[in-house]
Amino acid sequence: MRVIFIVLMLCSAFLSSSVAESRPLSLMPMPASVQMKTGQLVIDPAFTVGISGPSEARLRRSAELFLDNLRRQTGMTALDMKVADAAHARLVVRSQGSSKDVQELGEDESYSLDISSAGATLDAATPLGVMRGLQTFLQLVQTTSEGFAAPALAIQDKSRFPWRGLMIDVSRHFIPLEVLKRNLDGMAAVKLNVFHWHLSDNQGFRLESKKFTKLQELGSDGVYYTQAEVRDLIAYARDRGIRVVPEFDMPGHSTAWFVGYPELASGSGPYQIERKWGVFDPAMDPTEERTYKFLDGFIGEMAKLFPDRYFHIGGDEVNGKEWDANATIQAFMRAHGLKSNQDLQAYFNTRVQKIVSKHGKIMVGWDEILRPDLPKDIVVQSWRGQDSLAGAAKQGYRGLLSFGYYVDLNWPASRHYTVDPMSGAAANLSPEEKQRILGGEACMWSEYVSPENIDSRIWPRTGAIAERLWSAQDVTDVNSMYQRLQVISRWLDWFGLTHNSSYGPMLRRIAGSDDISALRTFTDVVEPVKDYTREEIAAVEATSSSPLNRVIDAARPESATARRFAELIDVLIAGRADSAAKQEVRAWLTRWRDNQSTLQGLETQSFLLKEIVPVSQDLSAVAASGLQALDYIDRGERAPDAWAQQQFALLQEAEKPKAQLLLMVAAPVQRIVEASSGLKASSPPK
Amino acid sequence: MRVIFIVLMLCSAFLSSSVAESRPLSLMPMPASVQMKTGQLVIDPAFTVGISGPSEARLRRSAELFLDNLRRQTGMTALDMKVADAAHARLVVRSQGSSKDVQELGEDESYSLDISSAGATLDAATPLGVMRGLQTFLQLVQTTSEGFAAPALAIQDKSRFPWRGLMIDVSRHFIPLEVLKRNLDGMAAVKLNVFHWHLSDNQGFRLESKKFTKLQELGSDGVYYTQAEVRDLIAYARDRGIRVVPEFDMPGHSTAWFVGYPELASGSGPYQIERKWGVFDPAMDPTEERTYKFLDGFIGEMAKLFPDRYFHIGGDEVNGKEWDANATIQAFMRAHGLKSNQDLQAYFNTRVQKIVSKHGKIMVGWDEILRPDLPKDIVVQSWRGQDSLAGAAKQGYRGLLSFGYYVDLNWPASRHYTVDPMSGAAANLSPEEKQRILGGEACMWSEYVSPENIDSRIWPRTGAIAERLWSAQDVTDVNSMYQRLQVISRWLDWFGLTHNSSYGPMLRRIAGSDDISALRTFTDVVEPVKDYTREEIAAVEATSSSPLNRVIDAARPESATARRFAELIDVLIAGRADSAAKQEVRAWLTRWRDNQSTLQGLETQSFLLKEIVPVSQDLSAVAASGLQALDYIDRGERAPDAWAQQQFALLQEAEKPKAQLLLMVAAPVQRIVEASSGLKASSPPK
């Protein structure tokens, strides 16, 4: 079935011209179908929500949460904005069915929302659909000339994929419960429905076990979640229509387990909590029965704590060195005809899968777990790509895509946005095989995040991934995505996310001063290096003790200023720039050229500014280069070859990472220089 | 004993010139004595705190909280910044004595802090003193060219008054627990030690009673604290050295009690939760024994819940109308020789005091409770002033000053700062009588605050009140206070307070847009009307349902921009302005003059902007007037009388509140016009 789809942001006005005061809608993810109507529904302090048909506690809490959000968003604190009798409510909510005891994969999340000036109705098959529709409603509420209002319209909406997740690694840096909670609010806001909790890794075991207390006592530096906190978080997630899938990574990524329980390991120990990043040797011993006895006890305990049907055992990146070095293990492999470490891990997985299954759960693991001898009900999470995912589907396994959705790699939203689980080899699967591709997960690995900056690594870019997983496959307009993402980013402020609000305080700390205008001008046009370059070019190897207070930690993964500037340059080079656009380009370049002279004084008061001096000098030089190129263009004069070559050399230098930062305006300036000289630089602008 | 005092901010360099990279200290409240030394203590990820001498759980938690704050402030997330063995710790903390089971009034809070480049020691008589000293240490940590560091110095510090409080009214608008917690963090940061929790009033009864459940069930609209939450908050406060004093206002301000228990009232009922602001008629019936039986049960329950020795019964603003209208009460008064309603209330207070005392507590009440027949151990909180306070002290009663510390009245910090509990009649008290003046409390009445803007009404101005109550009486330099307050205001961001961070989102909501530059320029120079003018000039009477999303709700109680501008004008008129200062004045005026043309378009998209159009027009006209006056001055020409009179008329109009806002730059512009013309306006500039 083909869904009707309207690119809302691209329409400069509504279909109905009578709601002149309304602005383009900024919905994310984009609904399956939107039909605009005439008029708007006023949202004032007398606004009420009513539940019609079957009610239940979760549905009532959804309505209360909706009102809390609406109060925050509008600043209307009135307690008479409340859940009221459906017969008189301004917004009437109906769910045909009731909630499952434990939220299930594939529950119907569709809804239809009808808004007129007289009132609104939200219909759904389940309370989940109601939750999704309520978030859409919140996104529709605008400040208008007549008051807060939602435009009259009819929306039919449903999810493309049933598994839309966000993974947060709380091992490498511990992330406190309240930070997770605000991120769950953010997830709900963009209709994500699975929180994948990466609870253990080499750098920390972050959960209380009552059965094996040394896991947290010796493996966590004292920072872990109690079981009461876990239950609290699960309830919090459930009220937002989010499943919680725990991950305990094994047999590798497990050093933290061995601090308290060295007998589980394949090496001789003793083990310490790992302080560095990377892949490490320690791995569980798959040949000892005591390993499975322990895991049976542990998984049994965890299966009771986490109600979700799915249980993630990790399974990634075992380098096998401890196995190679252990004679008993080698003998075991020979005795059992296990020819490789992959075979040994497959043996381990088969044993663990039985334990997971015995405790009523379905096993999930990363790519590496996939071996044909595992039962078909497991789920494979692919960090390797769509081809790997398609391969699994062909073999009858269900899968999730995370390749392309690693938000810690500092990619632009547009790059995540173009990654589709159904592309590549997956596009050629049969309809039945396609059904096995459940969706995907954004992944937040935490080498370089703290409670202070984690939100800025997740948001707003995860909104683009959420749209990819919820909206129809043909919702691919990048410009529309960016326009809406910008609005949604600010809207997420109401949910307590700090991706916007933490920027100023971080810059003030770096500057050692209240006056951050020059530092902000600078930081607005740089980005952290991408992928794993931060490790690769580090002067000193980072550890879990490394402060996360540098410009790279404050800089946004994607510079909106540089993107805007690059757009202006495109327009300018195409000869379509009006005088305002030309003026804006010159204003930016002038500001950047002069910025270093302002910033210059400051590094004497802050050690955190020293490393950016060369980048700031580059910015100044690049901007000067751009201004000169503009002068040539404006004079209708062709820039001399020698001058252009000099600029290309300068720009090439400026594009190299320094202080682990990328100067994002060098590439567009290179395009101006090219346009002014008619020459091409030897390396094309990025 | 006269304390040694150094006005630190006024020194442009340290006493020792060898720490050239350090900046002036910004301590608030100012310590009793500071001696600068040579060098600085580096704060890096290996920083540790050790407890020497007697330890206890509260002291260890203080050290942990200190480290949490230090981590936030520096962005050093390292878990090896920890509480360690005192023999090797970078900061060694010693408390001679241990904590009392319940924190008491008058416990020793003094401390001495010694910092050298080798390490630091903090000595105190009690864990409370340690807490105060740790906050001072945090304020000393600066970003320097060599890293984070605290300057070498020796501080001796002690509190002037033993009772330094903040009252928050949670009845008129409910303030969620997490908002209170962050404000407790702010209190601890500026060494306040009493949280006075105004828990009941006409508009809501905000606490769970297990004995009289209808109090919260019918009197709170469903928003109240559970007893578990209260215990949680008390523990949270205790870990920060803060006592929690509950207030249950009686016999007036008590409508919310009567919704569930009309039999307590003097009228015939039925009663509804009050939705408006002001003083209302309902009052408890002091003549019925059932009233005292109820209060005995209720106070008994609360006395167990709240461990503090002091118990506040309110007692303010009884208008007596219900008493006048009740024949039985009138008969009782005649029978008992009670000649006035004041007499009747005194009778009530005497009875209530006995109940409070029976349950082991000392009664506190507002001015009105003071009658000579009450025992001398009660405490009077004065909203009437120092003379009333002195009167009480003369009669042998202890007292607290809150007159002059009402932060909801939107006064500038300087005005609160100059209010001293020992001034006026109090200055002439005997030493023994002076001992009875325990301190004071900032008061946050909540007619016009929500969780979103309450922090901006409390902070940073309460820092100035905290300094008044902690620091020596002769610490009165207003310029120094403002310079330090500005730094402390930003520093308070690390405690999660939202007085700075909520401004942008509120303006974005008002603008209905991300582009708030013009609105911010405008809002930066207006202030909410002062005192009770908001009520007095309201077009529509405000109620508890009134949205708190207008410019008046976002505007700061004190405009830093206007203060800076007025200072510049003073310099300019005195003929001491350099060209940079002159340029700054012109830049401001030009920006304000042109701002209305930018703002103009926006009101068509937001109803919240409509009301400020006349004020924005005034700003534009006032700025134009200022620029013309500057032109006259710069040309060395005397401005014509007729022109000046025209400007005075315009300025007088612009000084009138509109949209309940005050335009704070009109007065300084009036001074320029006066200087340019040699004339005086009929009303002097404010």
CSV table of N, CA, C and O in Angstrom, one decimal, chain A residues 23 45 72-80 143-148 173 221 223 450 452 486 490 493-494 505-506 508-510 512 514 544-549 604-608 610, chain B residues 23 45 72-80 143-148 173 221 223 450 452 486 490 493-494 505 508-510 512 514 544-549 604-608 610:
chain,number,residue,atom,x,y,z
A,23,ARG,N,2.0,28.8,10.3
A,23,ARG,CA,3.2,28.6,9.6
A,23,ARG,C,3.3,27.2,9.1
A,23,ARG,O,2.5,26.3,9.5
A,45,PRO,N,-5.9,28.0,28.5
A,45,PRO,CA,-5.9,27.4,29.8
A,45,PRO,C,-7.0,26.5,30.1
A,45,PRO,O,-7.0,25.7,31.1
A,72,ARG,N,4.4,22.9,29.6
A,72,ARG,CA,5.8,23.4,29.5
A,72,ARG,C,6.0,24.2,28.2
A,72,ARG,O,6.6,25.2,28.2
A,73,GLN,N,5.4,23.6,27.1
A,73,GLN,CA,5.6,24.1,25.8
A,73,GLN,C,4.9,25.5,25.7
A,73,GLN,O,5.4,26.4,25.0
A,74,THR,N,3.8,25.7,26.3
A,74,THR,CA,3.0,26.9,26.2
A,74,THR,C,3.2,27.9,27.4
A,74,THR,O,2.8,29.0,27.3
A,75,GLY,N,3.8,27.4,28.5
A,75,GLY,CA,3.9,28.2,29.6
A,75,GLY,C,2.6,28.5,30.3
A,75,GLY,O,2.4,29.4,31.1
A,76,MET,N,1.6,27.6,30.0
A,76,MET,CA,0.3,27.8,30.6
A,76,MET,C,0.3,26.8,31.8
A,76,MET,O,0.2,25.5,31.5
A,77,THR,N,0.4,27.3,33.0
A,77,THR,CA,0.6,26.4,34.1
A,77,THR,C,-0.7,25.9,34.7
A,77,THR,O,-0.8,25.1,35.7
A,78,ALA,N,-1.8,26.3,34.1
A,78,ALA,CA,-3.1,26.1,34.7
A,78,ALA,C,-3.4,24.6,35.0
A,78,ALA,O,-3.2,23.8,34.1
A,79,LEU,N,-3.9,24.4,36.2
A,79,LEU,CA,-4.3,23.0,36.6
A,79,LEU,C,-5.6,22.6,36.0
A,79,LEU,O,-6.0,21.5,36.0
A,80,ASP,N,-6.4,23.6,35.4
A,80,ASP,CA,-7.6,23.2,34.8
A,80,ASP,C,-7.4,22.7,33.3
A,80,ASP,O,-8.4,22.3,32.7
A,143,THR,N,2.7,29.0,18.3
A,143,THR,CA,2.3,30.4,18.7
A,143,THR,C,1.8,31.1,17.5
A,143,THR,O,2.5,31.2,16.5
A,144,THR,N,0.5,31.5,17.6
A,144,THR,CA,0.0,32.2,16.4
A,144,THR,C,-0.5,33.6,16.9
A,144,THR,O,-0.4,34.0,18.0
A,145,SER,N,-1.0,34.4,15.9
A,145,SER,CA,-1.4,35.8,16.3
A,145,SER,C,-2.6,35.7,17.2
A,145,SER,O,-3.0,36.7,17.8
A,146,GLU,N,-3.3,34.6,17.2
A,146,GLU,CA,-4.6,34.5,18.0
A,146,GLU,C,-4.4,33.8,19.3
A,146,GLU,O,-5.4,33.6,20.0
A,147,GLY,N,-3.2,33.3,19.5
A,147,GLY,CA,-3.0,32.4,20.7
A,147,GLY,C,-2.3,31.2,20.3
A,147,GLY,O,-1.9,31.0,19.1
A,148,PHE,N,-2.1,30.2,21.2
A,148,PHE,CA,-1.6,28.9,20.8
A,148,PHE,C,-2.6,28.2,20.1
A,148,PHE,O,-3.8,28.2,20.5
A,173,HIS,N,31.4,5.7,29.9
A,173,HIS,CA,31.1,6.7,30.8
A,173,HIS,C,29.8,6.5,31.4
A,173,HIS,O,28.8,6.2,30.7
A,221,ASP,N,33.6,1.0,39.8
A,221,ASP,CA,34.0,2.2,40.5
A,221,ASP,C,32.9,2.8,41.3
A,221,ASP,O,32.9,4.0,41.6
A,223,VAL,N,29.9,3.3,40.5
A,223,VAL,CA,28.8,4.0,39.8
A,223,VAL,C,28.0,2.9,39.0
A,223,VAL,O,28.5,2.5,38.0
A,450,SER,N,29.9,12.8,28.3
A,450,SER,CA,29.6,12.9,29.8
A,450,SER,C,28.1,13.3,29.9
A,450,SER,O,27.5,13.6,28.9
A,452,GLU,N,27.1,15.9,30.6
A,452,GLU,CA,27.0,17.3,30.1
A,452,GLU,C,26.8,17.4,28.6
A,452,GLU,O,26.1,18.2,28.1
A,486,GLN,N,15.6,21.5,12.5
A,486,GLN,CA,16.0,22.8,13.3
A,486,GLN,C,14.9,23.2,14.2
A,486,GLN,O,15.2,23.5,15.4
A,490,ARG,N,14.8,22.8,18.7
A,490,ARG,CA,14.4,23.7,19.8
A,490,ARG,C,13.2,23.2,20.6
A,490,ARG,O,13.1,23.5,21.8
A,493,ASP,N,13.9,21.2,23.5
A,493,ASP,CA,14.2,21.9,24.8
A,493,ASP,C,13.1,21.7,25.8
A,493,ASP,O,13.4,21.6,27.0
A,494,TRP,N,11.9,21.6,25.4
A,494,TRP,CA,10.8,21.5,26.4
A,494,TRP,C,10.8,20.2,27.1
A,494,TRP,O,10.2,20.0,28.1
A,505,PRO,N,27.3,27.3,28.7
A,505,PRO,CA,28.1,27.0,29.9
A,505,PRO,C,29.4,26.4,29.6
A,505,PRO,O,30.4,26.7,30.2
A,506,MET,N,29.4,25.4,28.6
A,506,MET,CA,30.7,24.8,28.3
A,506,MET,C,31.7,25.8,27.7
A,506,MET,O,32.9,25.8,27.9
A,508,ARG,N,31.7,29.0,28.2
A,508,ARG,CA,32.1,29.9,29.3
A,508,ARG,C,33.3,29.3,30.1
A,508,ARG,O,34.2,29.9,30.5
A,509,ARG,N,33.1,28.0,30.4
A,509,ARG,CA,34.2,27.3,31.1
A,509,ARG,C,35.5,27.3,30.3
A,509,ARG,O,36.6,27.6,30.8
A,510,ILE,N,35.4,27.0,29.0
A,510,ILE,CA,36.6,27.0,28.1
A,510,ILE,C,37.2,28.4,28.1
A,510,ILE,O,38.5,28.5,28.2
A,512,GLY,N,37.0,30.6,30.3
A,512,GLY,CA,37.3,31.1,31.6
A,512,GLY,C,36.7,32.5,31.8
A,512,GLY,O,37.3,33.3,32.6
A,514,ASP,N,32.9,35.1,31.1
A,514,ASP,CA,31.5,35.3,30.6
A,514,ASP,C,31.4,35.7,29.2
A,514,ASP,O,30.4,35.5,28.5
A,544,SER,N,39.6,6.9,30.4
A,544,SER,CA,38.3,7.3,31.1
A,544,SER,C,38.5,8.4,32.0
A,544,SER,O,37.5,9.0,32.5
A,545,SER,N,39.7,8.8,32.3
A,545,SER,CA,40.0,10.0,33.2
A,545,SER,C,40.2,11.2,32.4
A,545,SER,O,40.3,12.3,33.0
A,546,SER,N,40.3,11.1,31.1
A,546,SER,CA,40.5,12.4,30.3
A,546,SER,C,39.3,13.3,30.4
A,546,SER,O,38.2,12.9,30.3
A,547,PRO,N,39.6,14.6,30.8
A,547,PRO,CA,38.5,15.6,30.9
A,547,PRO,C,37.8,15.7,29.5
A,547,PRO,O,38.4,15.6,28.5
A,548,LEU,N,36.5,16.0,29.6
A,548,LEU,CA,35.7,16.2,28.4
A,548,LEU,C,35.3,17.6,28.4
A,548,LEU,O,34.1,17.9,28.4
A,549,ASN,N,36.2,18.5,28.4
A,549,ASN,CA,35.9,19.9,28.5
A,549,ASN,C,36.6,20.8,27.5
A,549,ASN,O,36.7,22.0,27.6
A,604,THR,N,45.6,33.5,26.9
A,604,THR,CA,46.4,33.8,28.1
A,604,THR,C,45.7,33.5,29.4
A,604,THR,O,46.3,33.3,30.4
A,605,GLN,N,44.4,33.5,29.3
A,605,GLN,CA,43.6,33.3,30.6
A,605,GLN,C,43.1,31.8,30.7
A,605,GLN,O,42.6,31.4,31.7
A,606,SER,N,43.2,31.1,29.6
A,606,SER,CA,42.6,29.7,29.7
A,606,SER,C,43.5,28.7,28.9
A,606,SER,O,43.7,28.9,27.7
A,607,PHE,N,43.9,27.7,29.6
A,607,PHE,CA,44.7,26.6,28.9
A,607,PHE,C,43.8,25.9,27.9
A,607,PHE,O,44.4,25.3,27.0
A,608,LEU,N,42.5,26.0,28.0
A,608,LEU,CA,41.7,25.2,27.1
A,608,LEU,C,41.6,25.9,25.7
A,608,LEU,O,41.1,25.3,24.8
A,610,LYS,N,44.3,27.3,24.3
A,610,LYS,CA,45.6,27.3,23.6
A,610,LYS,C,45.6,26.4,22.3
A,610,LYS,O,46.1,26.8,21.3
B,23,ARG,N,42.9,35.7,38.1
B,23,ARG,CA,42.0,36.8,38.0
B,23,ARG,C,41.4,37.1,39.4
B,23,ARG,O,41.6,36.4,40.3
B,45,PRO,N,42.6,15.9,36.9
B,45,PRO,CA,41.8,14.7,37.1
B,45,PRO,C,42.3,13.8,38.3
B,45,PRO,O,41.6,12.9,38.7
B,72,ARG,N,31.4,18.8,37.6
B,72,ARG,CA,30.5,19.6,36.7
B,72,ARG,C,31.2,20.9,36.3
B,72,ARG,O,31.1,21.2,35.1
B,73,GLN,N,31.7,21.5,37.2
B,73,GLN,CA,32.3,22.9,37.0
B,73,GLN,C,33.5,22.8,36.1
B,73,GLN,O,33.7,23.7,35.3
B,74,THR,N,34.3,21.7,36.2
B,74,THR,CA,35.5,21.6,35.4
B,74,THR,C,35.3,20.8,34.1
B,74,THR,O,36.2,20.8,33.3
B,75,GLY,N,34.3,20.0,34.1
B,75,GLY,CA,34.1,19.1,32.9
B,75,GLY,C,35.1,17.9,33.0
B,75,GLY,O,35.3,17.2,32.0
B,76,MET,N,35.7,17.7,34.2
B,76,MET,CA,36.5,16.6,34.4
B,76,MET,C,35.7,15.4,35.0
B,76,MET,O,35.3,15.5,36.2
B,77,THR,N,35.4,14.5,34.2
B,77,THR,CA,34.5,13.4,34.6
B,77,THR,C,35.1,12.3,35.4
B,77,THR,O,34.5,11.4,35.8
B,78,ALA,N,36.5,12.4,35.5
B,78,ALA,CA,37.2,11.3,36.0
B,78,ALA,C,36.7,10.8,37.4
B,78,ALA,O,36.5,11.5,38.3
B,79,LEU,N,36.6,9.4,37.4
B,79,LEU,CA,36.2,8.8,38.7
B,79,LEU,C,37.4,8.7,39.7
B,79,LEU,O,37.2,8.4,40.8
B,80,ASP,N,38.6,9.0,39.2
B,80,ASP,CA,39.7,9.0,40.2
B,80,ASP,C,39.8,10.3,40.9
B,80,ASP,O,40.6,10.5,41.8
B,143,THR,N,39.5,28.8,35.7
B,143,THR,CA,40.2,28.4,34.5
B,143,THR,C,41.4,29.3,34.3
B,143,THR,O,41.2,30.5,34.3
B,144,THR,N,42.6,28.8,34.3
B,144,THR,CA,43.8,29.6,34.2
B,144,THR,C,44.6,29.1,33.0
B,144,THR,O,44.2,28.1,32.4
B,145,SER,N,45.7,29.9,32.7
B,145,SER,CA,46.5,29.5,31.6
B,145,SER,C,47.2,28.1,31.8
B,145,SER,O,47.6,27.5,30.9
B,146,GLU,N,47.3,27.7,33.1
B,146,GLU,CA,48.0,26.5,33.4
B,146,GLU,C,47.1,25.3,33.7
B,146,GLU,O,47.5,24.2,34.0
B,147,GLY,N,45.8,25.6,33.6
B,147,GLY,CA,44.8,24.5,34.0
B,147,GLY,C,43.8,25.1,35.0
B,147,GLY,O,43.9,26.3,35.3
B,148,PHE,N,42.9,24.2,35.5
B,148,PHE,CA,42.1,24.7,36.6
B,148,PHE,C,42.9,24.8,37.8
B,148,PHE,O,43.8,24.0,38.1
B,173,HIS,N,1.5,28.6,43.4
B,173,HIS,CA,1.8,27.7,42.3
B,173,HIS,C,2.6,26.5,42.9
B,173,HIS,O,3.6,26.8,43.6
B,221,ASP,N,-5.9,20.1,44.3
B,221,ASP,CA,-6.0,19.8,42.8
B,221,ASP,C,-5.1,18.7,42.5
B,221,ASP,O,-4.7,18.5,41.3
B,223,VAL,N,-2.0,18.1,43.3
B,223,VAL,CA,-0.6,18.3,43.3
B,223,VAL,C,-0.1,18.7,44.7
B,223,VAL,O,-0.4,19.8,45.2
B,450,SER,N,6.4,30.0,38.0
B,450,SER,CA,6.2,28.6,37.6
B,450,SER,C,7.5,27.9,37.7
B,450,SER,O,8.5,28.5,37.9
B,452,GLU,N,9.2,27.0,35.5
B,452,GLU,CA,10.1,27.6,34.5
B,452,GLU,C,10.8,28.9,34.9
B,452,GLU,O,12.0,29.1,34.5
B,486,GLN,N,27.5,38.9,39.3
B,486,GLN,CA,27.5,38.5,37.9
B,486,GLN,C,28.2,37.2,37.6
B,486,GLN,O,27.8,36.3,36.9
B,490,ARG,N,26.6,33.1,36.9
B,490,ARG,CA,26.9,32.1,35.9
B,490,ARG,C,27.4,30.8,36.5
B,490,ARG,O,27.2,29.7,36.0
B,493,ASP,N,24.9,28.2,37.4
B,493,ASP,CA,24.5,27.3,36.3
B,493,ASP,C,25.0,25.9,36.6
B,493,ASP,O,24.3,24.9,36.2
B,494,TRP,N,26.1,25.7,37.2
B,494,TRP,CA,26.7,24.3,37.4
B,494,TRP,C,25.8,23.6,38.4
B,494,TRP,O,25.9,22.3,38.5
B,505,PRO,N,14.6,29.8,25.8
B,505,PRO,CA,13.4,29.1,25.4
B,505,PRO,C,12.1,29.9,25.6
B,505,PRO,O,11.2,29.9,24.8
B,508,ARG,N,11.9,32.3,22.8
B,508,ARG,CA,11.5,31.7,21.6
B,508,ARG,C,10.0,31.4,21.5
B,508,ARG,O,9.4,31.5,20.5
B,509,ARG,N,9.5,31.0,22.7
B,509,ARG,CA,8.0,30.7,22.7
B,509,ARG,C,7.2,32.0,22.4
B,509,ARG,O,6.3,32.0,21.7
B,510,ILE,N,7.7,33.1,23.1
B,510,ILE,CA,7.0,34.4,22.9
B,510,ILE,C,7.0,34.8,21.4
B,510,ILE,O,6.1,35.3,20.9
B,512,GLY,N,7.5,32.9,19.0
B,512,GLY,CA,6.9,31.9,18.0
B,512,GLY,C,7.9,31.6,16.9
B,512,GLY,O,7.5,31.3,15.8
B,514,ASP,N,12.5,30.9,16.1
B,514,ASP,CA,13.9,30.7,16.6
B,514,ASP,C,14.6,32.0,16.6
B,514,ASP,O,15.6,32.2,17.3
B,544,SER,N,-5.0,31.7,39.3
B,544,SER,CA,-4.0,30.6,39.2
B,544,SER,C,-4.0,29.9,37.9
B,544,SER,O,-3.1,29.1,37.6
B,545,SER,N,-5.0,30.3,37.0
B,545,SER,CA,-5.0,29.7,35.7
B,545,SER,C,-4.3,30.6,34.7
B,545,SER,O,-4.2,30.3,33.5
B,546,SER,N,-3.9,31.8,35.1
B,546,SER,CA,-3.3,32.8,34.1
B,546,SER,C,-2.0,32.2,33.6
B,546,SER,O,-1.1,31.8,34.4
B,547,PRO,N,-1.8,32.1,32.3
B,547,PRO,CA,-0.5,31.7,31.8
B,547,PRO,C,0.6,32.6,32.2
B,547,PRO,O,0.4,33.8,32.4
B,548,LEU,N,1.8,32.0,32.5
B,548,LEU,CA,2.9,32.8,32.9
B,548,LEU,C,4.0,32.7,31.7
B,548,LEU,O,5.1,32.2,31.9
B,549,ASN,N,3.5,33.2,30.6
B,549,ASN,CA,4.3,33.1,29.4
B,549,ASN,C,4.5,34.4,28.7
B,549,ASN,O,4.9,34.4,27.5
B,604,THR,N,2.7,39.9,14.2
B,604,THR,CA,1.7,39.3,13.4
B,604,THR,C,1.8,37.8,13.5
B,604,THR,O,0.8,37.1,13.1
B,605,GLN,N,2.9,37.2,14.0
B,605,GLN,CA,2.9,35.8,14.1
B,605,GLN,C,2.8,35.3,15.6
B,605,GLN,O,2.6,34.2,15.8
B,606,SER,N,2.8,36.3,16.5
B,606,SER,CA,2.6,35.9,17.9
B,606,SER,C,1.7,36.8,18.7
B,606,SER,O,2.0,38.0,18.8
B,607,PHE,N,0.7,36.3,19.3
B,607,PHE,CA,-0.2,37.1,20.2
B,607,PHE,C,0.6,37.6,21.4
B,607,PHE,O,0.2,38.6,21.9
B,608,LEU,N,1.6,36.9,21.8
B,608,LEU,CA,2.3,37.3,23.0
B,608,LEU,C,3.2,38.6,22.7
B,608,LEU,O,3.7,39.2,23.7
B,610,LYS,N,2.0,41.2,20.9
B,610,LYS,CA,1.2,42.4,20.6
B,610,LYS,C,1.3,43.4,21.7
B,610,LYS,O,1.4,44.6,21.5
